C-alpha cells in the first residue's frame, strides 16, 4: 500500500522540479550578469560570488541547526544570491553583501519554513533591509567603465534621479551607473523571453506591472519609456514579481497583483522621497497575495 504524502498547497502536477526551474532562472540571469561585469568590472563578479556563497552556506547551516533535510541542491539559494547581488552597487563592502545574503536566507526564507512558505521574496526583503540599515553604502554608485581608468565609486546621481540627462539608448543597453544587474534592460528582456519560452514565468505579471507604470507616468507628465528602463523596474518585473511563492496563482490575480505593484511604484517614485519604488511596491503586494488568491479563487462546482 502506497503512503499518502501530505504537503502544503498548491497541489499542482508538473514535470518541472524546483531545481529545473531554478536552473532556468540562473540561465536567464546570465546575460544581465555578463553586462554587469562588462560595465562595472571584476568587482561585480566578486560581489555576486560573495552573495551566492553566503546564501548557500547560510541555507546549509540553518537547515542543519533546525535538523531538517538540506535543500541546497535545489539551486534556490543560488538564485536568491544572484538576485540580491543584482540589487547592490558594485562597490558595496563585501561584509554588507554577506549580511544581506544571510538575512535573506535565514530570516526571510528559512525561519518561515523554507522554500514555498516564505512570506516575501527573500532578495527584495534583503535589499530593503540593507537600504534601511546601510543607506550610504546602498546609494554610493560607480560610473560605468570606471574600473578601466582606476576611478573609485562616487555618490553621484543614478538614471532615476537624472532621467532628463540620461539617453534612452544608454538605459536600454547598460551604459549607466546603478546596481549590478539592473543597468541593461536589453539583457533582462533576453532573460525574460527565455523564461516565457521555457514556461517558467507567466507574462501577465511583468506585462501588467510595466504597462501600469507606462500609463500612469505618462498621465503624470513623466517620460514613461525612461521610467520603465531606469532603475530596477525591469529586474523586479521579470525576476522578482514573478516569484511563484509570493505572487498570485490565477491569471486574474496576477493582473491585479501587477497593476498594484505598478501603481505603488509610480506613487513612490513620483511623490515619495525615495526615487526607486520597485522593491517597496513588490514587498507590499507580496503581503496582499493571500488575499488576492482568496478573492480570485475559482467557483466551486457542486
JSON list of N, CA and C in Angstrom, two decimals, residues 45-89:
[
{"chain": "A", "resi": 45, "resn": "UNK", "atom": "N", "xyz": [31.50, 40.76, -10.33]},
{"chain": "A", "resi": 45, "resn": "UNK", "atom": "CA", "xyz": [31.56, 39.31, -10.19]},
{"chain": "A", "resi": 45, "resn": "UNK", "atom": "C", "xyz": [31.89, 38.91, -8.76]},
{"chain": "A", "resi": 46, "resn": "UNK", "atom": "N", "xyz": [32.78, 39.65, -8.11]},
{"chain": "A", "resi": 46, "resn": "UNK", "atom": "CA", "xyz": [33.16, 39.34, -6.72]},
{"chain": "A", "resi": 46, "resn": "UNK", "atom": "C", "xyz": [31.96, 39.49, -5.79]},
{"chain": "A", "resi": 47, "resn": "UNK", "atom": "N", "xyz": [31.21, 40.60, -5.93]},
{"chain": "A", "resi": 47, "resn": "UNK", "atom": "CA", "xyz": [30.02, 40.81, -5.09]},
{"chain": "A", "resi": 47, "resn": "UNK", "atom": "C", "xyz": [29.01, 39.69, -5.31]},
{"chain": "A", "resi": 48, "resn": "UNK", "atom": "N", "xyz": [28.81, 39.31, -6.57]},
{"chain": "A", "resi": 48, "resn": "UNK", "atom": "CA", "xyz": [27.86, 38.23, -6.88]},
{"chain": "A", "resi": 48, "resn": "UNK", "atom": "C", "xyz": [28.29, 36.92, -6.25]},
{"chain": "A", "resi": 49, "resn": "UNK", "atom": "N", "xyz": [29.58, 36.60, -6.35]},
{"chain": "A", "resi": 49, "resn": "UNK", "atom": "CA", "xyz": [30.09, 35.35, -5.77]},
{"chain": "A", "resi": 49, "resn": "UNK", "atom": "C", "xyz": [29.95, 35.34, -4.25]},
{"chain": "A", "resi": 50, "resn": "UNK", "atom": "N", "xyz": [30.20, 36.49, -3.61]},
{"chain": "A", "resi": 50, "resn": "UNK", "atom": "CA", "xyz": [30.05, 36.58, -2.15]},
{"chain": "A", "resi": 50, "resn": "UNK", "atom": "C", "xyz": [28.60, 36.35, -1.75]},
{"chain": "A", "resi": 51, "resn": "UNK", "atom": "N", "xyz": [27.67, 36.95, -2.47]},
{"chain": "A", "resi": 51, "resn": "UNK", "atom": "CA", "xyz": [26.25, 36.78, -2.16]},
{"chain": "A", "resi": 51, "resn": "UNK", "atom": "C", "xyz": [25.81, 35.33, -2.35]},
{"chain": "A", "resi": 52, "resn": "UNK", "atom": "N", "xyz": [26.21, 34.73, -3.44]},
{"chain": "A", "resi": 52, "resn": "UNK", "atom": "CA", "xyz": [25.83, 33.34, -3.72]},
{"chain": "A", "resi": 52, "resn": "UNK", "atom": "C", "xyz": [26.44, 32.40, -2.68]},
{"chain": "A", "resi": 53, "resn": "UNK", "atom": "N", "xyz": [27.73, 32.56, -2.39]},
{"chain": "A", "resi": 53, "resn": "UNK", "atom": "CA", "xyz": [28.39, 31.69, -1.42]},
{"chain": "A", "resi": 53, "resn": "UNK", "atom": "C", "xyz": [27.78, 31.82, -0.03]},
{"chain": "A", "resi": 54, "resn": "UNK", "atom": "N", "xyz": [27.45, 33.05, 0.36]},
{"chain": "A", "resi": 54, "resn": "UNK", "atom": "CA", "xyz": [26.84, 33.27, 1.68]},
{"chain": "A", "resi": 54, "resn": "UNK", "atom": "C", "xyz": [25.45, 32.66, 1.75]},
{"chain": "A", "resi": 55, "resn": "UNK", "atom": "N", "xyz": [24.69, 32.79, 0.68]},
{"chain": "A", "resi": 55, "resn": "UNK", "atom": "CA", "xyz": [23.34, 32.21, 0.66]},
{"chain": "A", "resi": 55, "resn": "UNK", "atom": "C", "xyz": [23.40, 30.68, 0.77]},
{"chain": "A", "resi": 56, "resn": "UNK", "atom": "N", "xyz": [24.31, 30.07, 0.03]},
{"chain": "A", "resi": 56, "resn": "UNK", "atom": "CA", "xyz": [24.44, 28.61, 0.08]},
{"chain": "A", "resi": 56, "resn": "UNK", "atom": "C", "xyz": [24.87, 28.16, 1.48]},
{"chain": "A", "resi": 57, "resn": "UNK", "atom": "N", "xyz": [25.89, 28.83, 2.04]},
{"chain": "A", "resi": 57, "resn": "UNK", "atom": "CA", "xyz": [26.37, 28.47, 3.37]},
{"chain": "A", "resi": 57, "resn": "UNK", "atom": "C", "xyz": [25.31, 28.70, 4.43]},
{"chain": "A", "resi": 58, "resn": "UNK", "atom": "N", "xyz": [24.58, 29.80, 4.34]},
{"chain": "A", "resi": 58, "resn": "UNK", "atom": "CA", "xyz": [23.53, 30.11, 5.32]},
{"chain": "A", "resi": 58, "resn": "UNK", "atom": "C", "xyz": [22.43, 29.06, 5.28]},
{"chain": "A", "resi": 59, "resn": "UNK", "atom": "N", "xyz": [22.05, 28.66, 4.07]},
{"chain": "A", "resi": 59, "resn": "UNK", "atom": "CA", "xyz": [20.99, 27.66, 3.96]},
{"chain": "A", "resi": 59, "resn": "UNK", "atom": "C", "xyz": [21.45, 26.31, 4.51]},
{"chain": "A", "resi": 60, "resn": "UNK", "atom": "N", "xyz": [22.68, 25.95, 4.19]},
{"chain": "A", "resi": 60, "resn": "UNK", "atom": "CA", "xyz": [23.21, 24.67, 4.67]},
{"chain": "A", "resi": 60, "resn": "UNK", "atom": "C", "xyz": [23.27, 24.64, 6.19]},
{"chain": "A", "resi": 61, "resn": "UNK", "atom": "N", "xyz": [23.80, 25.71, 6.79]},
{"chain": "A", "resi": 61, "resn": "UNK", "atom": "CA", "xyz": [23.98, 25.75, 8.25]},
{"chain": "A", "resi": 61, "resn": "UNK", "atom": "C", "xyz": [22.64, 25.82, 8.97]},
{"chain": "A", "resi": 62, "resn": "UNK", "atom": "N", "xyz": [21.74, 26.68, 8.54]},
{"chain": "A", "resi": 62, "resn": "UNK", "atom": "CA", "xyz": [20.47, 26.85, 9.25]},
{"chain": "A", "resi": 62, "resn": "UNK", "atom": "C", "xyz": [19.61, 25.59, 9.15]},
{"chain": "A", "resi": 63, "resn": "UNK", "atom": "N", "xyz": [19.67, 24.90, 8.01]},
{"chain": "A", "resi": 63, "resn": "UNK", "atom": "CA", "xyz": [18.91, 23.65, 7.89]},
{"chain": "A", "resi": 63, "resn": "UNK", "atom": "C", "xyz": [19.49, 22.57, 8.82]},
{"chain": "A", "resi": 64, "resn": "UNK", "atom": "N", "xyz": [20.81, 22.58, 8.97]},
{"chain": "A", "resi": 64, "resn": "UNK", "atom": "CA", "xyz": [21.44, 21.64, 9.90]},
{"chain": "A", "resi": 64, "resn": "UNK", "atom": "C", "xyz": [21.03, 21.94, 11.33]},
{"chain": "A", "resi": 65, "resn": "UNK", "atom": "N", "xyz": [21.06, 23.21, 11.70]},
{"chain": "A", "resi": 65, "resn": "UNK", "atom": "CA", "xyz": [20.69, 23.61, 13.06]},
{"chain": "A", "resi": 65, "resn": "UNK", "atom": "C", "xyz": [19.23, 23.31, 13.35]},
{"chain": "A", "resi": 66, "resn": "UNK", "atom": "N", "xyz": [18.38, 23.43, 12.33]},
{"chain": "A", "resi": 66, "resn": "UNK", "atom": "CA", "xyz": [16.94, 23.17, 12.51]},
{"chain": "A", "resi": 66, "resn": "UNK", "atom": "C", "xyz": [16.62, 21.69, 12.36]},
{"chain": "A", "resi": 67, "resn": "UNK", "atom": "N", "xyz": [17.67, 20.89, 12.08]},
{"chain": "A", "resi": 67, "resn": "UNK", "atom": "CA", "xyz": [17.53, 19.43, 11.92]},
{"chain": "A", "resi": 67, "resn": "UNK", "atom": "C", "xyz": [16.50, 19.07, 10.84]},
{"chain": "A", "resi": 68, "resn": "UNK", "atom": "N", "xyz": [16.63, 19.76, 9.73]},
{"chain": "A", "resi": 68, "resn": "UNK", "atom": "CA", "xyz": [15.77, 19.49, 8.57]},
{"chain": "A", "resi": 68, "resn": "UNK", "atom": "C", "xyz": [16.63, 19.06, 7.39]},
{"chain": "A", "resi": 69, "resn": "UNK", "atom": "N", "xyz": [16.00, 18.39, 6.45]},
{"chain": "A", "resi": 69, "resn": "UNK", "atom": "CA", "xyz": [16.73, 17.93, 5.27]},
{"chain": "A", "resi": 69, "resn": "UNK", "atom": "C", "xyz": [17.28, 19.13, 4.51]},
{"chain": "A", "resi": 70, "resn": "UNK", "atom": "N", "xyz": [18.47, 18.97, 3.95]},
{"chain": "A", "resi": 70, "resn": "UNK", "atom": "CA", "xyz": [19.09, 20.11, 3.30]},
{"chain": "A", "resi": 70, "resn": "UNK", "atom": "C", "xyz": [18.53, 20.33, 1.90]},
{"chain": "A", "resi": 71, "resn": "UNK", "atom": "N", "xyz": [18.38, 21.60, 1.53]},
{"chain": "A", "resi": 71, "resn": "UNK", "atom": "CA", "xyz": [17.75, 21.97, 0.26]},
{"chain": "A", "resi": 71, "resn": "UNK", "atom": "C", "xyz": [18.69, 22.76, -0.64]},
{"chain": "A", "resi": 72, "resn": "UNK", "atom": "N", "xyz": [19.98, 22.72, -0.35]},
{"chain": "A", "resi": 72, "resn": "UNK", "atom": "CA", "xyz": [20.94, 23.48, -1.14]},
{"chain": "A", "resi": 72, "resn": "UNK", "atom": "C", "xyz": [20.92, 23.03, -2.60]},
{"chain": "A", "resi": 73, "resn": "UNK", "atom": "N", "xyz": [20.67, 21.75, -2.84]},
{"chain": "A", "resi": 73, "resn": "UNK", "atom": "CA", "xyz": [20.73, 21.21, -4.20]},
{"chain": "A", "resi": 73, "resn": "UNK", "atom": "C", "xyz": [19.60, 21.67, -5.10]},
{"chain": "A", "resi": 74, "resn": "UNK", "atom": "N", "xyz": [18.59, 22.37, -4.56]},
{"chain": "A", "resi": 74, "resn": "UNK", "atom": "CA", "xyz": [17.50, 22.82, -5.43]},
{"chain": "A", "resi": 74, "resn": "UNK", "atom": "C", "xyz": [17.82, 24.14, -6.15]},
{"chain": "A", "resi": 75, "resn": "UNK", "atom": "N", "xyz": [19.00, 24.71, -5.90]},
{"chain": "A", "resi": 75, "resn": "UNK", "atom": "CA", "xyz": [19.50, 25.92, -6.57]},
{"chain": "A", "resi": 75, "resn": "UNK", "atom": "C", "xyz": [18.78, 27.21, -6.17]},
{"chain": "A", "resi": 76, "resn": "UNK", "atom": "N", "xyz": [17.79, 27.13, -5.29]},
{"chain": "A", "resi": 76, "resn": "UNK", "atom": "CA", "xyz": [17.04, 28.34, -4.93]},
{"chain": "A", "resi": 76, "resn": "UNK", "atom": "C", "xyz": [17.92, 29.34, -4.18]},
{"chain": "A", "resi": 77, "resn": "UNK", "atom": "N", "xyz": [18.86, 28.85, -3.37]},
{"chain": "A", "resi": 77, "resn": "UNK", "atom": "CA", "xyz": [19.77, 29.75, -2.66]},
{"chain": "A", "resi": 77, "resn": "UNK", "atom": "C", "xyz": [20.68, 30.50, -3.63]},
{"chain": "A", "resi": 78, "resn": "UNK", "atom": "N", "xyz": [21.07, 29.82, -4.71]},
{"chain": "A", "resi": 78, "resn": "UNK", "atom": "CA", "xyz": [21.90, 30.47, -5.73]},
{"chain": "A", "resi": 78, "resn": "UNK", "atom": "C", "xyz": [21.12, 31.60, -6.39]},
{"chain": "A", "resi": 79, "resn": "UNK", "atom": "N", "xyz": [19.86, 31.33, -6.73]},
{"chain": "A", "resi": 79, "resn": "UNK", "atom": "CA", "xyz": [19.02, 32.36, -7.36]},
{"chain": "A", "resi": 79, "resn": "UNK", "atom": "C", "xyz": [18.87, 33.57, -6.43]},
{"chain": "A", "resi": 80, "resn": "UNK", "atom": "N", "xyz": [18.62, 33.31, -5.15]},
{"chain": "A", "resi": 80, "resn": "UNK", "atom": "CA", "xyz": [18.50, 34.41, -4.19]},
{"chain": "A", "resi": 80, "resn": "UNK", "atom": "C", "xyz": [19.78, 35.23, -4.13]},
{"chain": "A", "resi": 81, "resn": "UNK", "atom": "N", "xyz": [20.92, 34.55, -4.11]},
{"chain": "A", "resi": 81, "resn": "UNK", "atom": "CA", "xyz": [22.20, 35.25, -4.05]},
{"chain": "A", "resi": 81, "resn": "UNK", "atom": "C", "xyz": [22.45, 36.12, -5.27]},
{"chain": "A", "resi": 82, "resn": "UNK", "atom": "N", "xyz": [22.16, 35.59, -6.45]},
{"chain": "A", "resi": 82, "resn": "UNK", "atom": "CA", "xyz": [22.37, 36.37, -7.68]},
{"chain": "A", "resi": 82, "resn": "UNK", "atom": "C", "xyz": [21.42, 37.57, -7.72]},
{"chain": "A", "resi": 83, "resn": "UNK", "atom": "N", "xyz": [20.15, 37.34, -7.38]},
{"chain": "A", "resi": 83, "resn": "UNK", "atom": "CA", "xyz": [19.18, 38.44, -7.41]},
{"chain": "A", "resi": 83, "resn": "UNK", "atom": "C", "xyz": [19.53, 39.54, -6.41]},
{"chain": "A", "resi": 84, "resn": "UNK", "atom": "N", "xyz": [19.99, 39.14, -5.23]},
{"chain": "A", "resi": 84, "resn": "UNK", "atom": "CA", "xyz": [20.39, 40.17, -4.26]},
{"chain": "A", "resi": 84, "resn": "UNK", "atom": "C", "xyz": [21.60, 40.95, -4.77]},
{"chain": "A", "resi": 85, "resn": "UNK", "atom": "N", "xyz": [22.58, 40.24, -5.33]},
{"chain": "A", "resi": 85, "resn": "UNK", "atom": "CA", "xyz": [23.75, 40.92, -5.87]},
{"chain": "A", "resi": 85, "resn": "UNK", "atom": "C", "xyz": [23.36, 41.91, -6.97]},
{"chain": "A", "resi": 86, "resn": "UNK", "atom": "N", "xyz": [22.38, 41.53, -7.79]},
{"chain": "A", "resi": 86, "resn": "UNK", "atom": "CA", "xyz": [21.90, 42.40, -8.86]},
{"chain": "A", "resi": 86, "resn": "UNK", "atom": "C", "xyz": [21.29, 43.68, -8.31]},
{"chain": "A", "resi": 87, "resn": "UNK", "atom": "N", "xyz": [20.85, 43.66, -7.06]},
{"chain": "A", "resi": 87, "resn": "UNK", "atom": "CA", "xyz": [20.23, 44.81, -6.43]},
{"chain": "A", "resi": 87, "resn": "UNK", "atom": "C", "xyz": [21.22, 45.65, -5.62]},
{"chain": "A", "resi": 88, "resn": "UNK", "atom": "N", "xyz": [22.51, 45.34, -5.73]},
{"chain": "A", "resi": 88, "resn": "UNK", "atom": "CA", "xyz": [23.53, 46.04, -4.94]},
{"chain": "A", "resi": 88, "resn": "UNK", "atom": "C", "xyz": [24.48, 46.84, -5.83]},
{"chain": "A", "resi": 89, "resn": "UNK", "atom": "N", "xyz": [24.96, 47.99, -5.35]},
{"chain": "A", "resi": 89, "resn": "UNK", "atom": "CA", "xyz": [26.00, 48.72, -6.08]},
{"chain": "A", "resi": 89, "resn": "UNK", "atom": "C", "xyz": [27.28, 47.89, -6.09]}
]
